[in-house]
Short mmCIF file of C-alpha atoms in Angstrom, two decimals:
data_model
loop_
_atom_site.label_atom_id
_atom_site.label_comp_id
_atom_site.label_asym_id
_atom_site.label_seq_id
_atom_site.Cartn_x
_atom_site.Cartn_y
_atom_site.Cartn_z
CA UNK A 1 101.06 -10.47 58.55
CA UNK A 2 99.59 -10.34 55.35
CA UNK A 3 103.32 -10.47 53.57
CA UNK A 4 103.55 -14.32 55.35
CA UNK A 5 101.69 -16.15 52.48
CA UNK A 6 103.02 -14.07 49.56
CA UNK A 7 106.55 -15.09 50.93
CA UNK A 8 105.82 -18.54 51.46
CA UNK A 9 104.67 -18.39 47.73
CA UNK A 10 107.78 -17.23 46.20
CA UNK A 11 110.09 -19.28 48.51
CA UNK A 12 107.94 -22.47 47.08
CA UNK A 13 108.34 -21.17 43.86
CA UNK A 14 111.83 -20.62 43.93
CA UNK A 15 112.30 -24.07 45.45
CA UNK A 16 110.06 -26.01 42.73
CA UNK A 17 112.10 -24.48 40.03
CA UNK A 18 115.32 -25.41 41.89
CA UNK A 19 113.98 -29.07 41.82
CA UNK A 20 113.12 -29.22 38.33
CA UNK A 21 116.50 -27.73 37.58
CA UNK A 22 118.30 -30.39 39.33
CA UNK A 23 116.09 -33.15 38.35
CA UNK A 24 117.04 -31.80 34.54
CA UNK A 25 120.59 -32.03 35.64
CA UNK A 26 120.63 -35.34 37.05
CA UNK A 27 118.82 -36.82 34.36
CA UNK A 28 121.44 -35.28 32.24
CA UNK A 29 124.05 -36.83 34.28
CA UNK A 30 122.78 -40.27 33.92
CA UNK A 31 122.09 -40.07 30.61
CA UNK A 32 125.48 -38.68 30.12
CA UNK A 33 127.37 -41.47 32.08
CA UNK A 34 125.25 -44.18 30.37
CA UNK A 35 126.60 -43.32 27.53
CA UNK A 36 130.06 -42.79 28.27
CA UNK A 37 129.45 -46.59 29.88
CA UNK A 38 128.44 -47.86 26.72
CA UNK A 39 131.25 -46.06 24.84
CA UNK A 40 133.85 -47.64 27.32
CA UNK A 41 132.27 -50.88 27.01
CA UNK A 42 132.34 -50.85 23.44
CA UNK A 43 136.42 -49.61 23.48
CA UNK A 44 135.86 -47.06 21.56
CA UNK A 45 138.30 -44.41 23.50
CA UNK A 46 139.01 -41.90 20.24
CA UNK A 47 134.80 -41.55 20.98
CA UNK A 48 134.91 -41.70 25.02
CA UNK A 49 137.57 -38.60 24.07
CA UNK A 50 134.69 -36.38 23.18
CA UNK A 51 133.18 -36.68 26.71
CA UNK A 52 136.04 -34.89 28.12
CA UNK A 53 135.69 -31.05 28.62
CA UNK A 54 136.27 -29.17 25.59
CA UNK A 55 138.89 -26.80 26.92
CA UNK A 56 140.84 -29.59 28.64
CA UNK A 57 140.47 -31.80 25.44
CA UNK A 58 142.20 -29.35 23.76
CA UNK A 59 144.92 -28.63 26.34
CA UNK A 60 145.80 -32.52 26.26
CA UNK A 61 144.87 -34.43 22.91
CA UNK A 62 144.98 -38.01 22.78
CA UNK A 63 148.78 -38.66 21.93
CA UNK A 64 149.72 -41.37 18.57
CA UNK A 65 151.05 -43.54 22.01
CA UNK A 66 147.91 -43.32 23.74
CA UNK A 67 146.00 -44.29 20.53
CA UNK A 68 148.14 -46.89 19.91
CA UNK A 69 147.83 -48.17 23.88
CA UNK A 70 143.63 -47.69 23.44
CA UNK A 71 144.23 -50.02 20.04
CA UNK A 72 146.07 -52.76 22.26
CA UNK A 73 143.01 -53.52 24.27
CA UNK A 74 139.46 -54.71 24.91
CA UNK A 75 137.52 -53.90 27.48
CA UNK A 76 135.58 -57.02 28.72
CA UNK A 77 133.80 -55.25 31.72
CA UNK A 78 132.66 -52.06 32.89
CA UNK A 79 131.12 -51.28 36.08
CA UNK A 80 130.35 -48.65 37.44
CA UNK A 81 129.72 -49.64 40.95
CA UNK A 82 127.62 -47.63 43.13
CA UNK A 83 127.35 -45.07 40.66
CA UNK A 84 128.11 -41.19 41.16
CA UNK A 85 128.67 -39.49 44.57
CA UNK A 86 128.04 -35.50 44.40
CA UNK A 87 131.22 -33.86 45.38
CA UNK A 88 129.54 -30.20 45.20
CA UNK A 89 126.55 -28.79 43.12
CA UNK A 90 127.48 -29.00 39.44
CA UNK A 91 130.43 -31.68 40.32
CA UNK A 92 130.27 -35.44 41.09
CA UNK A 93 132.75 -38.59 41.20
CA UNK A 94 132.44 -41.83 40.01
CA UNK A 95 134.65 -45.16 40.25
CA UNK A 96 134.46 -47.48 37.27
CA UNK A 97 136.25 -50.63 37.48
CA UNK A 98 137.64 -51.76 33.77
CA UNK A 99 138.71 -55.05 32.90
CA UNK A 100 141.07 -54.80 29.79
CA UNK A 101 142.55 -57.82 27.85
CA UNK A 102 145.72 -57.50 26.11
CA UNK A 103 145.09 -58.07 22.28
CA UNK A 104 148.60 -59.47 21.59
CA UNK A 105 149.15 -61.72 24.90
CA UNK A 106 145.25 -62.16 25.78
CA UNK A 107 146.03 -61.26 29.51
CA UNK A 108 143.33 -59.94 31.16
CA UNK A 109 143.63 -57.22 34.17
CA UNK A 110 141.48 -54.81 36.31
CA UNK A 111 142.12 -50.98 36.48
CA UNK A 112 140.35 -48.69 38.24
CA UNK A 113 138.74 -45.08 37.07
CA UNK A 114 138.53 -42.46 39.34
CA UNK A 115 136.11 -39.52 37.20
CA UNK A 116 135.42 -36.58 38.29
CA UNK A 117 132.37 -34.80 36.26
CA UNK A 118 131.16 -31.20 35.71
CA UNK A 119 128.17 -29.92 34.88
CA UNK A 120 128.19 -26.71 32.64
CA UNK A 121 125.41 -24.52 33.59
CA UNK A 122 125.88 -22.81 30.16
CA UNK A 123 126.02 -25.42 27.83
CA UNK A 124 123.59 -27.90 30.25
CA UNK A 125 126.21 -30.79 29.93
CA UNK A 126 128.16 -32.46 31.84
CA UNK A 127 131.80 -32.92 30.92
CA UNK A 128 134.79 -35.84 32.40
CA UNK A 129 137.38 -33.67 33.82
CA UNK A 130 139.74 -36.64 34.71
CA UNK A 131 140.67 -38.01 31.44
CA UNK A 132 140.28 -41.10 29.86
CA UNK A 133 140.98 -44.07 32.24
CA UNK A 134 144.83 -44.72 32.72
CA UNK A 135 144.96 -47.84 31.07
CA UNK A 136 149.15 -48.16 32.41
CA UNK A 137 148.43 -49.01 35.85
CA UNK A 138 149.31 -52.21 36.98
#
C-alpha cells in the first residue's frame, strides 16, 4: 500500500518530463516552419534547400534546371492554412498553398505543398522530408 504514492510519483514525473519534451518539440516545430514560411515567402529556395533533411539533401541536390525554374518565379503568397497535423510522434504534415508569378510572362498561379516534417530526436530539429514545393504543377 505504501508503494501507491511512490508510484504515482514517478509516473507524474515521467509524464511532466514527457510534456516539457514535447512542448520543446513543438515550439521547435513552429519556430522551424515560421521560418521556412518566411524563407518561401521571400523566394529564396537555394535557402528553403537547407530545411530539407541532410541525408536526403544530399541524395537529391537542387539540379542547374531546378535553380533556374526557382529563378523564374516570385512567390506572392504563402499560406499555410490550418497549420501542421501530427501524423505520428516525431512526424507531422502540413499544406501550404503558393501563389507563384511567372517573371517573364507575369502570370500568376496557385500550387499546392504537401510537407511532411521530422523531428530528429538527436539533433532536436525538425527536418522537410518532401522536398521543395513542385513548382511544375499546373
Amino acid at each position: 500500500m505504501r508503494r501507491i504514492p511512490s508510484i504515482l510519483a514517478v509516473l507524474l514525473s515521467v509524464l511532466s518530463l514527457a510534456g516539457c519534451a514535447s512542448k520543446a518539440r513543438s515550439d521547435a516545430l513552429t519556430t522551424t516552419l515560421n521560418a521556412y514560411g518566411s524563407t518561401l515567402r521571400w523566394g529564396d529556395f537555394q535557402s528553403a534547400a537547407q530545411f530539407i533533411e541532410p541525408a536526403i539533401r544530399a541524395a537529391h541536390p537542387l539540379s542547374k534546371l531546378d535553380q533556374a525554374r526557382y529563378r523564374q518565379v516570385r512567390v506572392t503568397e504563402y499560406d499555410a492554412g490550418a497549420g501542421p497535423v501530427p501524423t505520428g510522434d516525431f512526424d507531422v504534415q502540413q499544406t501550404a498553398q503558393i501563389s507563384l508569378v511567372n517573371v517573364h510572362t507575369q502570370s500568376e498561379r496557385t500550387i499546392v505543398d504537401h510537407q511532411s516534417w521530422h523531428y530528429d530526436e538527436k539533433t532536436k530539429h525538425w527536418w522537410l522530408t518532401s522536398g521543395l514545393p513542385d513548382i511544375t504543377q499546373d
